[in-house]
Coordinates of N, CA and C in Angstrom, one line a residue:
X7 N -106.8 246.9 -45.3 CA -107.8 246.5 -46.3 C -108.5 245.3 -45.8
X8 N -109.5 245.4 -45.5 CA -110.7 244.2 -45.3 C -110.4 242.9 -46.2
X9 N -110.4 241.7 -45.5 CA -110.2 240.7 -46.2 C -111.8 239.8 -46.3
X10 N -111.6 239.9 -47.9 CA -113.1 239.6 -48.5 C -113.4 238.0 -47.7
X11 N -114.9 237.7 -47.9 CA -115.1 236.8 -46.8 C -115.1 235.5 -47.9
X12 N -115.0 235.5 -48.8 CA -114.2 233.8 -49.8 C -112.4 233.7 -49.3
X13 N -112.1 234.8 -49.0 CA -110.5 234.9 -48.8 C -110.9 234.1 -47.3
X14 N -111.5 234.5 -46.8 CA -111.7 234.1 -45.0 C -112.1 232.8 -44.8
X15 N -113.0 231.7 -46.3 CA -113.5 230.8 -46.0 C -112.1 230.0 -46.8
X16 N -111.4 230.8 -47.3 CA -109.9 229.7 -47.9 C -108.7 229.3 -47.0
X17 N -109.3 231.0 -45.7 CA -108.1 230.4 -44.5 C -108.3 229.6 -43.8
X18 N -109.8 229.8 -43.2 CA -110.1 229.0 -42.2 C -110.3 227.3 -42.7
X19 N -110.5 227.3 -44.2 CA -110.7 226.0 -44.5 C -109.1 224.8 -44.5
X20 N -108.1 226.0 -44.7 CA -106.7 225.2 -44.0 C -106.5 224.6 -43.0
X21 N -107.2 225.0 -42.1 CA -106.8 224.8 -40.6 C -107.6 223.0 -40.4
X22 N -106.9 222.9 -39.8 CA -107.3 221.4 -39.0 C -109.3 221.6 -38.5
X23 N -109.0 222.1 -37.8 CA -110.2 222.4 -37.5 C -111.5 222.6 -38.5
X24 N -111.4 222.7 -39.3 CA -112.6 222.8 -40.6 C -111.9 222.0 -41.5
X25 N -111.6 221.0 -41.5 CA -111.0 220.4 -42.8 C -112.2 219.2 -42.5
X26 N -112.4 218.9 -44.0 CA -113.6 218.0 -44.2 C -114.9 218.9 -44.1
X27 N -114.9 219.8 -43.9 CA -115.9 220.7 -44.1 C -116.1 221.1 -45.3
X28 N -117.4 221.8 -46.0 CA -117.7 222.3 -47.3 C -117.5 223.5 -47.1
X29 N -117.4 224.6 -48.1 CA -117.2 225.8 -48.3 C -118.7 227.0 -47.1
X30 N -120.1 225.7 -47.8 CA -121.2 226.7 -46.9 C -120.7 226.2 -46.0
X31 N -120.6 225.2 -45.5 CA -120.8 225.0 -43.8 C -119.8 226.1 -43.2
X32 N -118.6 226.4 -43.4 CA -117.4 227.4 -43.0 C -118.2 228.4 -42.9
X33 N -118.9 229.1 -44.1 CA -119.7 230.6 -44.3 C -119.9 230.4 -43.4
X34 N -121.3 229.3 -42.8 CA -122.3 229.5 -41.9 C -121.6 229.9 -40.2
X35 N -120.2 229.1 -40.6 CA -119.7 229.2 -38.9 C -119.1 230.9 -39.2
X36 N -118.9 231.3 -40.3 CA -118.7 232.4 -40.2 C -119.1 233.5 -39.5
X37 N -120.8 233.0 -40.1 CA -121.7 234.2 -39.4 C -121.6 234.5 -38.0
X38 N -120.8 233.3 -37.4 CA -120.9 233.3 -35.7 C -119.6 234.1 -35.2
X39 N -119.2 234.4 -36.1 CA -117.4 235.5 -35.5 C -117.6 236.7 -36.4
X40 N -116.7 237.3 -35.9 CA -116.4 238.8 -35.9 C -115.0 238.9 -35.6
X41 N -115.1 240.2 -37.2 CA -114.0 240.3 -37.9 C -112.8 241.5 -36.6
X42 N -111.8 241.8 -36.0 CA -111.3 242.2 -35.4 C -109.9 242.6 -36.3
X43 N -109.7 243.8 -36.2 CA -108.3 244.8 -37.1 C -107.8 245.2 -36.0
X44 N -106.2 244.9 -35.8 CA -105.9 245.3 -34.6 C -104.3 245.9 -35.4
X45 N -103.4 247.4 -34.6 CA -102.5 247.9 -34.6 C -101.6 246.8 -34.4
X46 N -100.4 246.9 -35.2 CA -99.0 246.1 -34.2 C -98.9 246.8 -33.2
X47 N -98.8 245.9 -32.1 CA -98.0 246.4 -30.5 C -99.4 246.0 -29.9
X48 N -101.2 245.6 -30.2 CA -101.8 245.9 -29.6 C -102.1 244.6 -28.5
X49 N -102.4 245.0 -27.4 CA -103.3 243.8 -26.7 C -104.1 243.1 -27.2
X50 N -103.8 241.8 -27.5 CA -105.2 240.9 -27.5 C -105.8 240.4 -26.2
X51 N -104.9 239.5 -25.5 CA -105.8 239.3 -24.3 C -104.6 239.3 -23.4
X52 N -104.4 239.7 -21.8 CA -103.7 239.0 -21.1 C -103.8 238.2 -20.1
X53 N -102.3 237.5 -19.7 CA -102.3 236.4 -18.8 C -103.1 236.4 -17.9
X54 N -104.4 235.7 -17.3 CA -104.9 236.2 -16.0 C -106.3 236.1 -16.4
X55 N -106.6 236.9 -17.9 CA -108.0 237.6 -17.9 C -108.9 236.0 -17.7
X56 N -109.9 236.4 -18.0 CA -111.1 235.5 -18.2 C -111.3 235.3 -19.2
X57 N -111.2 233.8 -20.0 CA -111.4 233.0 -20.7 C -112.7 233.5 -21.8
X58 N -113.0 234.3 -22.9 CA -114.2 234.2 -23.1 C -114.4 234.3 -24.7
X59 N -112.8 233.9 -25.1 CA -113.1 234.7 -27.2 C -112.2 233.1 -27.3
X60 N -112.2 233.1 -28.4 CA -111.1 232.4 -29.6 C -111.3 233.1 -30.7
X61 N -109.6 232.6 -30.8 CA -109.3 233.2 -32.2 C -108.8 233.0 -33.1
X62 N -109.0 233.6 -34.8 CA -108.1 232.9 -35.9 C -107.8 234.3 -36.3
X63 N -106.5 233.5 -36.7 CA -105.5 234.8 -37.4 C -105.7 234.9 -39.4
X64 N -106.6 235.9 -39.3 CA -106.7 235.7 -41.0 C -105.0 236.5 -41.8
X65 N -104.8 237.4 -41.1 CA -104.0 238.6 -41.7 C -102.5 238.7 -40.4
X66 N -101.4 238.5 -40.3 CA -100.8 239.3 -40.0 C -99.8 238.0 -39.0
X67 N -99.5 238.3 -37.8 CA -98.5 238.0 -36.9 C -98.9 237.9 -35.0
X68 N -98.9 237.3 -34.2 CA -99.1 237.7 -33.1 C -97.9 236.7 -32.2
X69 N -97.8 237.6 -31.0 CA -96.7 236.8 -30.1 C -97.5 236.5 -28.8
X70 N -97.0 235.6 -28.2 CA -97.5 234.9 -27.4 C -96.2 234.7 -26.1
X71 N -96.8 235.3 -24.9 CA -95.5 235.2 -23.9 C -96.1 235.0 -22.8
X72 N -95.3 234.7 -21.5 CA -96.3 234.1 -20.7 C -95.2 235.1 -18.9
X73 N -95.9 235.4 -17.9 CA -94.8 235.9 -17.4 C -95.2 234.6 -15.9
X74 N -93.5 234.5 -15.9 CA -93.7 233.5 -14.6 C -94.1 233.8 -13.6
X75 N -94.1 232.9 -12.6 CA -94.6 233.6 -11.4 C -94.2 234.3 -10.6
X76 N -94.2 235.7 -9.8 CA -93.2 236.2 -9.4 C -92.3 237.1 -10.0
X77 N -92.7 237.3 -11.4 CA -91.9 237.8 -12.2 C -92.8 238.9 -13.2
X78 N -92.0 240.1 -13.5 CA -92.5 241.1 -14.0 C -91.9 241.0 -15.3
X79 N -90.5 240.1 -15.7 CA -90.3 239.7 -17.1 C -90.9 238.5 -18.2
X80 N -91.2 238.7 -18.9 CA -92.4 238.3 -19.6 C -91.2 237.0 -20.4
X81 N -91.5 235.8 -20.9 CA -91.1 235.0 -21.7 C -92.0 234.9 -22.8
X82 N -91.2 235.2 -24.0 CA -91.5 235.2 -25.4 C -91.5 233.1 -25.6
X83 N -92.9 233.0 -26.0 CA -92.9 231.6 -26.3 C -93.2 231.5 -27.4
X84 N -93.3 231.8 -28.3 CA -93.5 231.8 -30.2 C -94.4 232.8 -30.6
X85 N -94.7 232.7 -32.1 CA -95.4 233.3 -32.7 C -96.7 232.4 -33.4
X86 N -97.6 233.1 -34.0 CA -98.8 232.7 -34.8 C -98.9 233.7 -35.7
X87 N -98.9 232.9 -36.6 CA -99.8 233.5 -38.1 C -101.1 233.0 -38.9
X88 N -101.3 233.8 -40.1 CA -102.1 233.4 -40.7 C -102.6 231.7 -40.6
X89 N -104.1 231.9 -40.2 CA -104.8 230.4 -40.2 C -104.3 229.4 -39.1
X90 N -103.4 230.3 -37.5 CA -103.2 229.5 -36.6 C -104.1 230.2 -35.9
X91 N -104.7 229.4 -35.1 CA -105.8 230.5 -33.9 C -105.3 229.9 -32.5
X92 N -105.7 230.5 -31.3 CA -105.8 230.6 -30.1 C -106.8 231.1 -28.9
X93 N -106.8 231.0 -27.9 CA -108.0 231.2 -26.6 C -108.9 230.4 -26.5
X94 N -107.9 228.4 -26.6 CA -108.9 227.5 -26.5 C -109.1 227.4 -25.3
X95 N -108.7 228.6 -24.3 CA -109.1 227.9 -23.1 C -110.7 228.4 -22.6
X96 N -111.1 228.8 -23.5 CA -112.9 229.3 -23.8 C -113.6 227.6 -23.8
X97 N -112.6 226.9 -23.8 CA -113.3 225.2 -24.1 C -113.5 224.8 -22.8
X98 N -112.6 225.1 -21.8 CA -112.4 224.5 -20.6 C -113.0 225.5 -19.5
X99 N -114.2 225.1 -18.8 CA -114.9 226.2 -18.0 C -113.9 226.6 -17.0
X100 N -114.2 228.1 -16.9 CA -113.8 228.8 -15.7 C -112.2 228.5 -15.4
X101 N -111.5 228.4 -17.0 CA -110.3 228.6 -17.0 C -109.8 230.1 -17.4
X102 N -108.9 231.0 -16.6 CA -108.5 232.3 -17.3 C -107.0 232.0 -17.9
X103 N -106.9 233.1 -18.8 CA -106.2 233.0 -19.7 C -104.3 232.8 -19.2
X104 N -103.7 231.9 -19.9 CA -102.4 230.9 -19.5 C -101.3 231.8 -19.9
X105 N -101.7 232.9 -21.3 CA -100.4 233.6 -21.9 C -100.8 234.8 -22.3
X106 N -100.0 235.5 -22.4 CA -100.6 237.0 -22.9 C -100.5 236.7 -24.9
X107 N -101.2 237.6 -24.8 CA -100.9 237.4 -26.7 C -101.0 239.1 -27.2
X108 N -100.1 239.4 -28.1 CA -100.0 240.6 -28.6 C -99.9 240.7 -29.8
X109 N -100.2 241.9 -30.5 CA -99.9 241.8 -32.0 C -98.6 241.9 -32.6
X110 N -98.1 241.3 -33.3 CA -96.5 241.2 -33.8 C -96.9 241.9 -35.4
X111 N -97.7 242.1 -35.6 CA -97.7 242.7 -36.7 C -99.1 243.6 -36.9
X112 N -99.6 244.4 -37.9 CA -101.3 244.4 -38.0 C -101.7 243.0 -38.4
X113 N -102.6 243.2 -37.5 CA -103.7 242.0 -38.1 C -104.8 242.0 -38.1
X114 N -105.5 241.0 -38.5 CA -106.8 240.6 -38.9 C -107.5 239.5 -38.0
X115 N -108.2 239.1 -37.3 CA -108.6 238.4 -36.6 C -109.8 237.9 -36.6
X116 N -110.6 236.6 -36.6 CA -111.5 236.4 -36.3 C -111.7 236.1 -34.8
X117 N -112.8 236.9 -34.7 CA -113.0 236.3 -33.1 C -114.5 235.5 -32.7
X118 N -114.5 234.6 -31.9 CA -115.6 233.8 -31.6 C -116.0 234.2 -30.2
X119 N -116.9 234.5 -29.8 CA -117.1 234.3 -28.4 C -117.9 232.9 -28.0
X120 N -117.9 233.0 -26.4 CA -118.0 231.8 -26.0 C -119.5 231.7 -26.2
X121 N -120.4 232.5 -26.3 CA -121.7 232.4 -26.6 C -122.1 232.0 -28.0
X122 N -121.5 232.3 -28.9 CA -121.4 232.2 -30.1 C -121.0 230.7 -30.2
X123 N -119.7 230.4 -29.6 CA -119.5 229.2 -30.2 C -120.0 227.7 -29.7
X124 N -120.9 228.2 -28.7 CA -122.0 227.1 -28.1 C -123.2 227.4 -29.2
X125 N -123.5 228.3 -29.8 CA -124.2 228.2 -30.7 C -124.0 227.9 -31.9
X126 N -122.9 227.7 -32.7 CA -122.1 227.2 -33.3 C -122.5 225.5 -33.5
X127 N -121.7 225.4 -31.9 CA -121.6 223.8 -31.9 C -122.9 223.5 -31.8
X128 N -124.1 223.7 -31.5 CA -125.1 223.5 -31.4 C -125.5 223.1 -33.2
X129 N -125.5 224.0 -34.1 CA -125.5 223.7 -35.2 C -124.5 223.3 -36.2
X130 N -123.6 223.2 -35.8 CA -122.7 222.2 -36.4 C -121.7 221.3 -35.3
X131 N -121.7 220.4 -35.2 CA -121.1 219.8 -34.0 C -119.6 219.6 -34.4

């Protein structure tokens, strides 16, 4: 079930990151992400890729594991839920991604890309 987008401006308005913000300003950063439904079990990003989304968790669960080096067994390093996000390494140029992240449950996801969120910051800093 689609989560209505006043439900979306009540999560993201939790989070550290938009606090002190007003209700429009959130909308507005809204317009700049896209809504993502993903299966439990599914890929979000893995270890390795190229750095190019962030993300917030409106709906659901995700795990986060990282595999060492040399190693084909993966270490389970926590979980994320609703209104925690991840893929800040979209902040730091020409970093690829440090952990794999999967879905631990369905979820709901906002996703930012890195073009978007230079235009973002551009209009709201």
């Amino acid at each position: 079930m689609p989560i209505q987008r006043s439900e979306q401006i009540v999560i993201l308005k939790r989070s550290h990151l938009f606090r002190g913000m007003d209700e429009i300003k959130i909308a507005e950063a809204l317009d700049y992400m896209e809504v993502v439904e993903l299966q439990s079990g599914a890929s979000v990003f893995e270890q390795g890729d190229d750095a190019e989304t962030f993300y917030f968790i409106l709906q659901g669960r995700c795990k986060i594991s990282r595999y060492p080096e040399n190693s084909r067994q993966a270490i389970t390093l926590g979980t994320l839920e609703e209104g925690d996000y991840f893929g800040q390494e979209v902040l730091a140029e020409e970093w690829s991604r440090q952990v794999t992240v999967t879905t631990a449950s369905d979820v709901v996801l906002l996703r930012l890309t890195v073009p978007s969120f230079t235009a973002l910051l551009n209009v709201q800093p």
